[in-house]
XYZ file of C-alpha atoms in Angstrom:
607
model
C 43.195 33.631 -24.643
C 44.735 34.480 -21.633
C 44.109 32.532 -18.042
C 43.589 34.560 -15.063
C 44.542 34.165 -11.666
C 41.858 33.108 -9.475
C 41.823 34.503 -5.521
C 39.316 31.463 -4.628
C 37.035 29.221 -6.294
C 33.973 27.262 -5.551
C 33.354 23.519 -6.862
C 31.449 23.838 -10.291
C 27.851 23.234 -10.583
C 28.738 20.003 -12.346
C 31.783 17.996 -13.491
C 31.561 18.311 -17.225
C 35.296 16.764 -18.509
C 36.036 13.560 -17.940
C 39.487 12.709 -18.764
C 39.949 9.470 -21.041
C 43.688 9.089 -22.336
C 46.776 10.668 -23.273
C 49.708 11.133 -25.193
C 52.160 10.250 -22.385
C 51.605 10.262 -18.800
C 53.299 10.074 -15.691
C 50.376 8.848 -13.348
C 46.529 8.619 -14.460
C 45.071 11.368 -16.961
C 42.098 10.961 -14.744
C 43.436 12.454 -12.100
C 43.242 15.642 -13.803
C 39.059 15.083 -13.184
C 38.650 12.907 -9.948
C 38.153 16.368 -7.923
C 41.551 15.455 -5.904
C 43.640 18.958 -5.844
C 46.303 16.295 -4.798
C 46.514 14.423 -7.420
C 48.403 15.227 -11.003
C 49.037 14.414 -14.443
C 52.441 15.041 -15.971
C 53.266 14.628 -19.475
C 56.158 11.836 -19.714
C 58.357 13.044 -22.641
C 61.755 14.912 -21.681
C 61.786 18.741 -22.367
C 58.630 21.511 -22.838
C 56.379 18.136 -23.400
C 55.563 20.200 -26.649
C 53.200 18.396 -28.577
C 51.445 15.923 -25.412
C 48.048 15.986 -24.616
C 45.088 14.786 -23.193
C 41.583 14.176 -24.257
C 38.835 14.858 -22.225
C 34.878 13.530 -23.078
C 32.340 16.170 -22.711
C 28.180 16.520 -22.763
C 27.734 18.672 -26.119
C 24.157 19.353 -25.376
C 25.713 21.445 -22.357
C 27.893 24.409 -24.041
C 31.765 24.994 -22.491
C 32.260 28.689 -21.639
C 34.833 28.496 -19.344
C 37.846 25.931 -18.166
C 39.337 26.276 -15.030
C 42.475 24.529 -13.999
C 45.333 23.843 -11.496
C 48.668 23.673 -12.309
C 50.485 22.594 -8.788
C 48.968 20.565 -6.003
C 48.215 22.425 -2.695
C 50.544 19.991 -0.746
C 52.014 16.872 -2.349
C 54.944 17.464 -4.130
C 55.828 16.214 -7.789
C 59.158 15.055 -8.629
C 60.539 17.889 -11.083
C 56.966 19.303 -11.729
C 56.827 22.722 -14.072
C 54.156 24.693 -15.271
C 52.990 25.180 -18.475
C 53.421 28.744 -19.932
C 51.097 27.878 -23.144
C 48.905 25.130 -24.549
C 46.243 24.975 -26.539
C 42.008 23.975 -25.978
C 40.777 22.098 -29.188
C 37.264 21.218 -29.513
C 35.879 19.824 -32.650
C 35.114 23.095 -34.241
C 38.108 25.116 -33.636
C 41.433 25.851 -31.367
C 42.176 28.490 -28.997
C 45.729 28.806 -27.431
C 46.092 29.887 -23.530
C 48.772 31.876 -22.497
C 49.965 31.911 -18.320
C 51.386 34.818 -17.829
C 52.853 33.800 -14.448
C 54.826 30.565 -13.238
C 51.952 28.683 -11.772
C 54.299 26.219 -10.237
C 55.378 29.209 -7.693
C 52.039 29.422 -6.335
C 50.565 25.798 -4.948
C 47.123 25.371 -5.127
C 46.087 28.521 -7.098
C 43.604 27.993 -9.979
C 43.201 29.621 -13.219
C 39.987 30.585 -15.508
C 40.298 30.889 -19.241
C 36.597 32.152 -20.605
C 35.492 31.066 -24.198
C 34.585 34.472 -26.509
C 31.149 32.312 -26.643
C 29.986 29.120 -25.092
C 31.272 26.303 -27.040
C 28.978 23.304 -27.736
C 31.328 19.946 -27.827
C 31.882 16.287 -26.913
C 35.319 16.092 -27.266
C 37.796 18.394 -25.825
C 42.076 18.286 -26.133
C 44.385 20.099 -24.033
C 47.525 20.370 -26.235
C 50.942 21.854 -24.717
C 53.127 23.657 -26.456
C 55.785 24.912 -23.768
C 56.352 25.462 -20.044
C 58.291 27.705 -17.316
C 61.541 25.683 -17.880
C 63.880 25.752 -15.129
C 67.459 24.380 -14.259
C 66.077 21.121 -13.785
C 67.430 18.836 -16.810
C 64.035 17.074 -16.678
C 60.959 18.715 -15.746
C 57.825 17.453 -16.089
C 55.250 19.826 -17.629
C 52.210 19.371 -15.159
C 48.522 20.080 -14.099
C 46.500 19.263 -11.048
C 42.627 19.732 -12.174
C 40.946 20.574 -14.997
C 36.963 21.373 -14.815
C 34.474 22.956 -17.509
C 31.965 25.375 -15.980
C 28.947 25.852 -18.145
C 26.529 29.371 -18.512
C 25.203 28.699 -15.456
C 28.054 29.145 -13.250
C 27.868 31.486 -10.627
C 23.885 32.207 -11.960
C 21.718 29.541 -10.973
C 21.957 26.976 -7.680
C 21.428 23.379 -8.063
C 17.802 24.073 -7.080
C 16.955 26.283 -9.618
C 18.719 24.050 -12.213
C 15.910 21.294 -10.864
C 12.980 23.376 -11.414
C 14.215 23.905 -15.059
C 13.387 20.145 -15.825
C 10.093 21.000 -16.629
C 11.398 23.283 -19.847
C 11.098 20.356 -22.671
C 13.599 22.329 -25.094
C 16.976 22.597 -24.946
C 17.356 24.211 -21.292
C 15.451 21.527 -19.961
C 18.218 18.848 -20.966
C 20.753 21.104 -20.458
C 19.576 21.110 -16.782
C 19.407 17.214 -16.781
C 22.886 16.549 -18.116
C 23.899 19.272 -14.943
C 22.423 17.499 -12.653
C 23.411 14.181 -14.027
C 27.093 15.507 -13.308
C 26.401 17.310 -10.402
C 27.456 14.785 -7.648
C 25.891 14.408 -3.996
C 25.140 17.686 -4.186
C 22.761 17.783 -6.842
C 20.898 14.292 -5.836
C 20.342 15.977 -2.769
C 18.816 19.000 -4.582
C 16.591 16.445 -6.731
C 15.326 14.247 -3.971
C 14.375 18.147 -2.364
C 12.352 19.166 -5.360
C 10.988 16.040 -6.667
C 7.483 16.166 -5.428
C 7.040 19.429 -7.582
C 8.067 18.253 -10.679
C 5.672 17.411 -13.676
C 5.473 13.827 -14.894
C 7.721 14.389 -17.916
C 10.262 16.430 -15.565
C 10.587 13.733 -13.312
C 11.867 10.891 -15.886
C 14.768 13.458 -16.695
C 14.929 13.676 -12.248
C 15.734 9.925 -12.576
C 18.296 9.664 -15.093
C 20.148 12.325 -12.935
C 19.809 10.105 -9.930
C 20.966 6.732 -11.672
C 24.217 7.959 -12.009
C 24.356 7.875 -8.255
C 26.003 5.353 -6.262
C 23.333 2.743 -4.270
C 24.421 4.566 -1.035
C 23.373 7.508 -1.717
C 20.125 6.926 -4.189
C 18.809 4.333 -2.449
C 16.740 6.031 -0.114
C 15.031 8.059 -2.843
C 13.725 5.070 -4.666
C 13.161 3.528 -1.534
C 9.831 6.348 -1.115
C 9.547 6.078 -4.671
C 8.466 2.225 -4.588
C 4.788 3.479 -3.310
C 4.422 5.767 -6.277
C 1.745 5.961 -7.713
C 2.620 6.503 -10.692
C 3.105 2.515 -11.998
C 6.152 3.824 -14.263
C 7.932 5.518 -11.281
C 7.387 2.671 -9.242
C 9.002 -0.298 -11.705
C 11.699 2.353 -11.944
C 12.477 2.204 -8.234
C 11.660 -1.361 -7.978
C 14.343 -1.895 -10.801
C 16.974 0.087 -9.393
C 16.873 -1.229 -5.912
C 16.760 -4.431 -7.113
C 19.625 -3.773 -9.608
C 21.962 -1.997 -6.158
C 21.350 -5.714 -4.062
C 22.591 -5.079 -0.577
C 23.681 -1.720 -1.319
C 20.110 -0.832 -0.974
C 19.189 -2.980 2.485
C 20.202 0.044 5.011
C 17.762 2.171 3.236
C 15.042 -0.814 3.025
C 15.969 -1.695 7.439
C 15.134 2.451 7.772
C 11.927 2.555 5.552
C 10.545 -0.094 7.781
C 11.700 1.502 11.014
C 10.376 5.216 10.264
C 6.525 5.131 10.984
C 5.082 7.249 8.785
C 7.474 6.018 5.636
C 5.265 5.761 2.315
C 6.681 2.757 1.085
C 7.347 0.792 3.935
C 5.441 -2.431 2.698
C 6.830 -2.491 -0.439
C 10.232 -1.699 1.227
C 9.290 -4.868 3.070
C 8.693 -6.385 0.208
C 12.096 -5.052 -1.524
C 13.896 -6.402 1.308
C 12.268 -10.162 1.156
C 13.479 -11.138 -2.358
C 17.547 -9.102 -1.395
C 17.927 -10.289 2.014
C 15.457 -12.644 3.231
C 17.757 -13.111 6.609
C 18.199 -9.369 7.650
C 13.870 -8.955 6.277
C 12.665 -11.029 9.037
C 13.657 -9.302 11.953
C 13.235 -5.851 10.768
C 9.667 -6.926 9.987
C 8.965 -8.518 12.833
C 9.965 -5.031 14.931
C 7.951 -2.965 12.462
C 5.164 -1.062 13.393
C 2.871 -2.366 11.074
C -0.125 0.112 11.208
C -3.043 -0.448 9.278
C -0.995 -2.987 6.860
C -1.138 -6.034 9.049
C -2.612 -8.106 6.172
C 0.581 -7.036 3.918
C 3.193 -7.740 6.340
C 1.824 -10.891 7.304
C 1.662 -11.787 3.392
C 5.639 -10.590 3.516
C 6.167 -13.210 6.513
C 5.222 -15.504 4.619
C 7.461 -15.025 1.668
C 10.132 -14.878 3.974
C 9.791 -18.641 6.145
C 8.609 -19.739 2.784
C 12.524 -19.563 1.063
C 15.356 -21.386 1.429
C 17.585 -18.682 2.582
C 14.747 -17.636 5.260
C 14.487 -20.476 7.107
C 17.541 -19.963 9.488
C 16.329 -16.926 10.142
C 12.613 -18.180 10.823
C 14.408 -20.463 13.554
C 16.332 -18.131 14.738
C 13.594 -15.769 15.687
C 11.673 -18.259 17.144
C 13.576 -18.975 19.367
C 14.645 -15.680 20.540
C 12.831 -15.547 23.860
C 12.324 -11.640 24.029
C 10.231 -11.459 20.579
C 6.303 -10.565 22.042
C 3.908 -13.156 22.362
C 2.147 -11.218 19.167
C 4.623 -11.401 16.872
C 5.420 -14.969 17.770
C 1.741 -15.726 16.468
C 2.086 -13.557 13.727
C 5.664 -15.251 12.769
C 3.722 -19.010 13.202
C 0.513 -18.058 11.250
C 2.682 -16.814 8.109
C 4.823 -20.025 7.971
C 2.364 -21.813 6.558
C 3.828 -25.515 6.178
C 7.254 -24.054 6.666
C 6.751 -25.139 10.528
C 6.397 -28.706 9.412
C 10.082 -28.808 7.856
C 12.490 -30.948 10.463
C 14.800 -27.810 10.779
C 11.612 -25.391 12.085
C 9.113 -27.676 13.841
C 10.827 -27.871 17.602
C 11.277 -24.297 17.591
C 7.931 -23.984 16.744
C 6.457 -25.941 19.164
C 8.671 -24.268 21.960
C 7.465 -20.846 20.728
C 3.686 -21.997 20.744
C 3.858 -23.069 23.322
C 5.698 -19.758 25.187
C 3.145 -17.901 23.605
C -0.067 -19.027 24.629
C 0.831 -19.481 28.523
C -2.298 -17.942 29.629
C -6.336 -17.989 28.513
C -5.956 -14.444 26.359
C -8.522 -15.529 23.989
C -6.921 -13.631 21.334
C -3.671 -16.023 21.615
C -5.327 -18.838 22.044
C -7.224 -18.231 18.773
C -4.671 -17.033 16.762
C -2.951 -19.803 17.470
C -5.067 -22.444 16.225
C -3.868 -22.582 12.641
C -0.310 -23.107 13.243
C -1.025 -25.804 16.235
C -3.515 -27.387 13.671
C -0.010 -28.024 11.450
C 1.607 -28.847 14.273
C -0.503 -31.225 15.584
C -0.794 -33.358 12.631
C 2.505 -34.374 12.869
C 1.724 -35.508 16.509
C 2.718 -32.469 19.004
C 1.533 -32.733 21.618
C 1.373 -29.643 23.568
C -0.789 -28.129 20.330
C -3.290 -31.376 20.540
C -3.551 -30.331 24.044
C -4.257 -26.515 22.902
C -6.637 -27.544 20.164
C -8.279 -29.947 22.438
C -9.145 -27.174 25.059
C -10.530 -24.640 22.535
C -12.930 -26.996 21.302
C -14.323 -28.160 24.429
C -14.177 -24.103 25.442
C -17.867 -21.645 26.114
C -16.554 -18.925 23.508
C -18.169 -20.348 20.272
C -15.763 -18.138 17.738
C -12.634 -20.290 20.148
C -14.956 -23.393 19.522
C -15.435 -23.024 15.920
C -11.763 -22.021 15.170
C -10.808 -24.724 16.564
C -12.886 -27.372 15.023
C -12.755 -26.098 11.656
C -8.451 -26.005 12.148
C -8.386 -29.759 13.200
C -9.916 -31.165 9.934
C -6.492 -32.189 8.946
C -5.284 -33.418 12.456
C -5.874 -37.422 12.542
C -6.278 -37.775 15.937
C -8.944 -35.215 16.820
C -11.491 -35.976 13.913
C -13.831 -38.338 16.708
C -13.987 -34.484 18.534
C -15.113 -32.793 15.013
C -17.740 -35.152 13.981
C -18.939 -34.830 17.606
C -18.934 -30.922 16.379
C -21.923 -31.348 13.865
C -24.280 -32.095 16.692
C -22.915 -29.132 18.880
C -26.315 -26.882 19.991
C -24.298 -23.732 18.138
C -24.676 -23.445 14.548
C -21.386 -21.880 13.792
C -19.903 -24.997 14.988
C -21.650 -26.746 12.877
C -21.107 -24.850 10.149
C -17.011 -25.184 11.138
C -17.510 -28.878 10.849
C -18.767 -29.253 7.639
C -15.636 -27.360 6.534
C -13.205 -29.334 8.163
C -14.956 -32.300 6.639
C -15.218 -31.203 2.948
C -13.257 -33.986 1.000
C -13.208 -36.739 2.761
C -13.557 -39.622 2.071
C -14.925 -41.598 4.583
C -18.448 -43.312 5.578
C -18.631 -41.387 8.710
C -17.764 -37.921 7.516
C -20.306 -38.321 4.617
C -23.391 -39.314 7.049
C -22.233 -36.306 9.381
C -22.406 -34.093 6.278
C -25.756 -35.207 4.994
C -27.134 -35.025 8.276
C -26.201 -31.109 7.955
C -28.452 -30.867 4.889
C -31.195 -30.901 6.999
C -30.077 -28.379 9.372
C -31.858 -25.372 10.380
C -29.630 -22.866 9.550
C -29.030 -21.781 5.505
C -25.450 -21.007 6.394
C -24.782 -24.765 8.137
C -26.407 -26.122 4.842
C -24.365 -24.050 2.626
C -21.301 -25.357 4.056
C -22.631 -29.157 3.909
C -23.410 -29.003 0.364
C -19.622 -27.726 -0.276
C -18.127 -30.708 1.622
C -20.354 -33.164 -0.183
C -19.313 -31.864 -3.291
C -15.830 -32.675 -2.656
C -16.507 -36.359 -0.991
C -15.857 -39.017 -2.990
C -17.697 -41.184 -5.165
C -20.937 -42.305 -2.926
C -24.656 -43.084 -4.161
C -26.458 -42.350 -0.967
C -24.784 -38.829 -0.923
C -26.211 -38.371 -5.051
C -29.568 -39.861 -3.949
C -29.322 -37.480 -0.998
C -28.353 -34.260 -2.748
C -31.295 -35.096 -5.650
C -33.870 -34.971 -2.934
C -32.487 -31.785 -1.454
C -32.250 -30.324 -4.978
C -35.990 -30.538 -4.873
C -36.696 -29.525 -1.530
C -34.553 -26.548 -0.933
C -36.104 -22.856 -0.682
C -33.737 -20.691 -0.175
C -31.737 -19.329 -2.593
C -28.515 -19.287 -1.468
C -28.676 -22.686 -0.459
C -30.377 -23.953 -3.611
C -27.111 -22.431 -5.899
C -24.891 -24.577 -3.507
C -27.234 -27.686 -3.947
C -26.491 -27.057 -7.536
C -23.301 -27.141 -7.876
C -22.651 -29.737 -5.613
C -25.150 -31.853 -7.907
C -22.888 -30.613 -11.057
C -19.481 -31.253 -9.724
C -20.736 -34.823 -8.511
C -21.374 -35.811 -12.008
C -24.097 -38.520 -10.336
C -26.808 -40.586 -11.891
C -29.873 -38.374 -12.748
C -27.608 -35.019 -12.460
C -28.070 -33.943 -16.056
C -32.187 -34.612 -16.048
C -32.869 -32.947 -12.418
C -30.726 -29.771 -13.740
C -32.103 -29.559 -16.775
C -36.076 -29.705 -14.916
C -34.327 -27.247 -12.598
C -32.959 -24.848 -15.019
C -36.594 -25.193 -17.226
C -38.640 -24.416 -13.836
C -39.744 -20.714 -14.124
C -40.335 -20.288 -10.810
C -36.973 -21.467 -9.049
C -34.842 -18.302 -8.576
C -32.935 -17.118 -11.346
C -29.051 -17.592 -9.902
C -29.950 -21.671 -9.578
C -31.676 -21.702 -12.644
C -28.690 -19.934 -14.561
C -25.980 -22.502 -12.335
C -28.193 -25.276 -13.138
C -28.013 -24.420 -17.164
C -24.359 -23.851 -17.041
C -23.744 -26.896 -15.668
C -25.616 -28.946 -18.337
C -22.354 -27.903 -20.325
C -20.325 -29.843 -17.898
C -22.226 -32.776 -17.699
C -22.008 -33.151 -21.485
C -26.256 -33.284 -21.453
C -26.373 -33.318 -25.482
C -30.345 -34.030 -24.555
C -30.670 -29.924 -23.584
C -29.133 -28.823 -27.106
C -32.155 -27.641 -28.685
C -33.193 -25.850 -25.473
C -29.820 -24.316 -24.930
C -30.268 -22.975 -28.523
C -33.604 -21.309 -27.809
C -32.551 -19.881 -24.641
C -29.387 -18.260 -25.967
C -31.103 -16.980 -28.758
C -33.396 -15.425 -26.764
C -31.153 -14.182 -24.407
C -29.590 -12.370 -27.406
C -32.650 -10.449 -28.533
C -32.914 -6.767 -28.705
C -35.456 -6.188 -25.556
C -34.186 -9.399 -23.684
C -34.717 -8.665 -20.311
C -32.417 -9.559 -16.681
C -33.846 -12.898 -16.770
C -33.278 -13.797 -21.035
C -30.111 -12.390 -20.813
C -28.874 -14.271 -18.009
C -29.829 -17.247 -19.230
C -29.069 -16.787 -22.400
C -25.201 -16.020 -21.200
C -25.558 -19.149 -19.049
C -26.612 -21.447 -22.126
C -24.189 -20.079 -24.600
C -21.166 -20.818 -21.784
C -22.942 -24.511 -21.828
C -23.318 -25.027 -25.928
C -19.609 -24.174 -26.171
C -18.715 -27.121 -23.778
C -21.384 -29.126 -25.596
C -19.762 -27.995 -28.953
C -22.006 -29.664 -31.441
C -20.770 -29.413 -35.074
C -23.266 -26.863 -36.372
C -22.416 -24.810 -33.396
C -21.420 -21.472 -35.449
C -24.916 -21.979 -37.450
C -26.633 -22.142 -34.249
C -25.061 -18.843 -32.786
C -25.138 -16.760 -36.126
C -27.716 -14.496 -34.986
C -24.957 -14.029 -32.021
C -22.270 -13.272 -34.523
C -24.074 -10.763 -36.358
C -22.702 -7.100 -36.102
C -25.946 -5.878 -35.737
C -25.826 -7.913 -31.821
C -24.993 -5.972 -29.110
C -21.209 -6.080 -28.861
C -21.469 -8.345 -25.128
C -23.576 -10.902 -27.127
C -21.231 -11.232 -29.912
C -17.930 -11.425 -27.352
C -19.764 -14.364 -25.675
C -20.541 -16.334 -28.841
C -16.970 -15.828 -29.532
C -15.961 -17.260 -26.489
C -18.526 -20.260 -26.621
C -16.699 -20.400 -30.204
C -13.127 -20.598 -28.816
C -13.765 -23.043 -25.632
C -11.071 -25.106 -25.535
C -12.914 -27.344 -22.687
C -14.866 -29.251 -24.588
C -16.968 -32.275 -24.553
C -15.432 -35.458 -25.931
């Protein structure tokens, strides 16, 4: 074969040789692939260098049918360089030998084409010299600049067109993809351009072209990718941004700056677990949007590791950051604002941010001065103190219901359950569910008897977390018989059931039996005869799951009968498979049979 002259050249759609050793070498046989028409390979053996070579690694499911070369570097000169006059190409199949017909070294810079008869298929190529341009010098150095393979698509097809052929499955199709895989900047820019329009299966070929990218570059494409919807395209981004660390922060900081950005919680999210420090402050100058919740749940995150923490005190106490976001900041600390390190700036920037009587500070603000003011601040006592005692009943309520931790203020939220609004009531009975003492348990059975269902609703839930306490069991028994609405009455139920107190098992077993108490206490009421260990309810447990398994069982069988078979597998009586084997027949609908399963398999059982 013989090499022509070329008058110009334009870079290759892809680099396709990758040098990977020689014979001898003066300087790096990759140089002869780095894309540097400054940068050489000689062979190192006095004379012609007959006989030296270098191997190059190729893609065999892309064919060779062309290799173009440089003999001399444009500029740089090399110490007794000569050209080669012939060498040979040997690919695992056969060998051609390349004739120059000019001194190459007389022309710096020029490159040379030597076309294949057809395209050769190969992973392995060898460039073999045999002898060179000799000149007076007693000890040239037989060199070349570049070597590239150009594949059947040079000069035919753009990088473009070369992405729209992912979506042929066959051979072209991964032709295309080990292209682009070699293709450089360029071609990651031409995928990230066409991506959108690519089928599924296209696009997994897309991203094994872009992994070969460095973080710079690919990181913004899998930044967008991260809100794909596609849950395989999504881990895929996840995984690679992850895998490129702080490589991939700039592109995570610009996600979150560009409004309209896709991804930009779960670049916010990206950012959190890399660079906690650097996340916080590119959050907190976020436009958020319609994604408050998801930020704020990203805040949190943040204070809430080690590595965030200076960073949570150092943006509280920058004194230019917008009452807002100060609240925001506070709110998603959680207990972070209790740790020695945080607290003082915390209390400084509470107290910077609610300066005025914005109601929408001053209730925002109530969580995080609730933990502050259990660990005796005063300036957010003083806050929570003037929200309770304010006219706006959502400030009142807030602010009653936030102080059921803080010591000092609990004479102010028992003085709450007589308040003339019931949604400060109803706060109170919150902040009072669990404890333990004689005072908060009278306040909360006095709420039993309140008016309102919803001020009821949230007495029976504090009661069922007090402590151990007849009166309360005696008092919770009499409203289990006197309630009448429903909602109320399934609270009174399980407060009864948690309790565990004398007469619990007997008044929810009459409960459960009474046809004419609504059908979501009834169905609580049976459940919980399972956790009370009733064994005296067996044989009515049995007939009401059997029933609720029959054929035409209507709403009412069938949720009791669900109810009762959740309670016999708690009660777990030895014959408790003969009992359900009209349950376990395949002839029961398939629900029935999964729930006798279950009651089967309970691993909760009674001792």
């Amino acid at each position: 074969l013989v090499a022509d002259a070329l008058p110009a050249s334009t870079p290759p759609l892809a680099r396709l040789l990758h040098a990977v050793g020689a014979s001898s070498a003066i300087g790096a046989p990759g140089a002869l692939t780095d894309g540097d028409p400054e940068t050489s390979w000689s062979e190192g053996r006095s004379g012609e260098g007959r006989g030296e070579f270098v191997v190059f690694r190729a893609p065999r499911e892309v064919p060779l049918r062309a290799i173009r070369f440089q003999v001399r570097p444009a500029t740089r000169d090399v110490p007794h360089g000569t050209a080669p006059r012939r060498f040979y190409l040997v690919d695992d199949q056969a060998a051609f030998e390349v004739l120059l017909r000019e001194d190459a070294w007389q022309t710096p810079g020029r490159r040379y084409q030597v076309t294949f008869p057809a395209p050769r298929p190969t992973s392995c190529l060898g460039l073999v010299l045999e002898d060179a341009y000799t000149s007076s010098d007693p000890s040239p150095a037989v060199t070349l600049t570049e070597v590239e393979g150009l594949s059947r698509w040079e000069g035919q097809v753009s990088l473009e067109d070369l992405v729209a052929r992912l979506g042929n499955l066959g051979p072209e199709g991964r032709e295309a993809a080990s292209l682009l895989m070699r293709g450089g900047s360029a071609a990651r820019k031409a995928i990230a351009a066409g991506y959108e329009h690519l089928e599924p299966a296209a696009r997994f070929l897309a991203l094994e072209a872009m992994d070969q990218g460095n973080c710079g570059e690919s990181a913004p494409f899998f930044t967008r990718l991260l809100a794909s919807k596609l849950q395989e395209e999504a881990v895929h981004a996840r995984t690679r941004i992850e895998r490129c660390g702080k490589e991939a922060v700039p592109a995570l900081i610009e996600a979150l700056r560009e409004a309209g950005h896709p991804a930009r919680l779960a670049a916010a999210n990206e950012l959190a677990l890399l660079r906690p420090g650097e996340a916080l402050p590119a959050i907190l100058q976020a436009d958020w949007g319609k994604q408050r919740r998801g930020f704020l749940g990203v805040l949190a995150k943040v204070a809430g590791a080690p590595r965030g923490r200076v960073a949570l005190v150092e943006q509280l106490r920058d004194e230019t950051l917008p009452a807002s976001r100060v609240l925001d900041l506070l709110r998603a600390a959680g207990e972070a604002i209790l740790e020695p390190e945080v607290s003082t700036a915390a209390s400084r920037a509470l107290a910077r941010a609610v300066q005025g009587t914005d109601f929408t500070e001053r209730y925002l603000a109530l969580k995080p001065a609730a933990r502050l003011a259990a660990i005796g601040d005063e300036g957010a006592l003083g806050l929570l103190r003037s929200a309770m005692e304010d006219r706006a009943i959502p400030l009142r309520a807030g602010a009653v219901e936030a102080s059921g931790r803080v010591t000092e203020l609990r004479p102010l939220v028992l003085a709450a359950t007589a308040d003339p609004e019931p949604r400060v009531r109803e706060a109170a009975a919150r902040a009072l569910a669990g404890y333990g003492g004689a005072g908060e348990r009278r306040a909360l059975m006095g709420l039993l008897e309140d008016e309102w269902t919803f001020v009821r609703v949230a007495a029976y839930d504090g009661l069922a977390a007090a402590g151990a306490d007849g009166e309360v069991d005696a008092k919770l028994l009499e409203r289990l018989r006197r309630e009448q609405v429903p909602a109320a009455l399934a609270r009174a139920v399980e407060a009864v059931g948690r309790r565990r107190g004398p007469g619990a098992a007997s008044a929810l077993e009459a409960l459960a039996r009474e046809t004419t108490k609504p059908l979501d206490a009834r169905a609580r009421a049976t459940r919980a005869l399972g956790s009370l260990c009733h064994r005296g309810a067996l044989e009515w447990l049995t007939d009401v799951a059997r029933a609720g398994a029959a054929p035409m069982a209507g709403e009412e069988a069938w949720t009791l009968g669900g109810a009762a078979l959740i309670a016999l597998g708690k009660l777990a009586p030895r014959d408790l498979r003969e009992r359900l084997a009209p349950m376990l027949d395949k002839e029961a609908p398939r629900q029935v049979r999964m729930a006798a399963e279950a009651a089967l398999a309970e691993a909760d059982r009674c001792k």
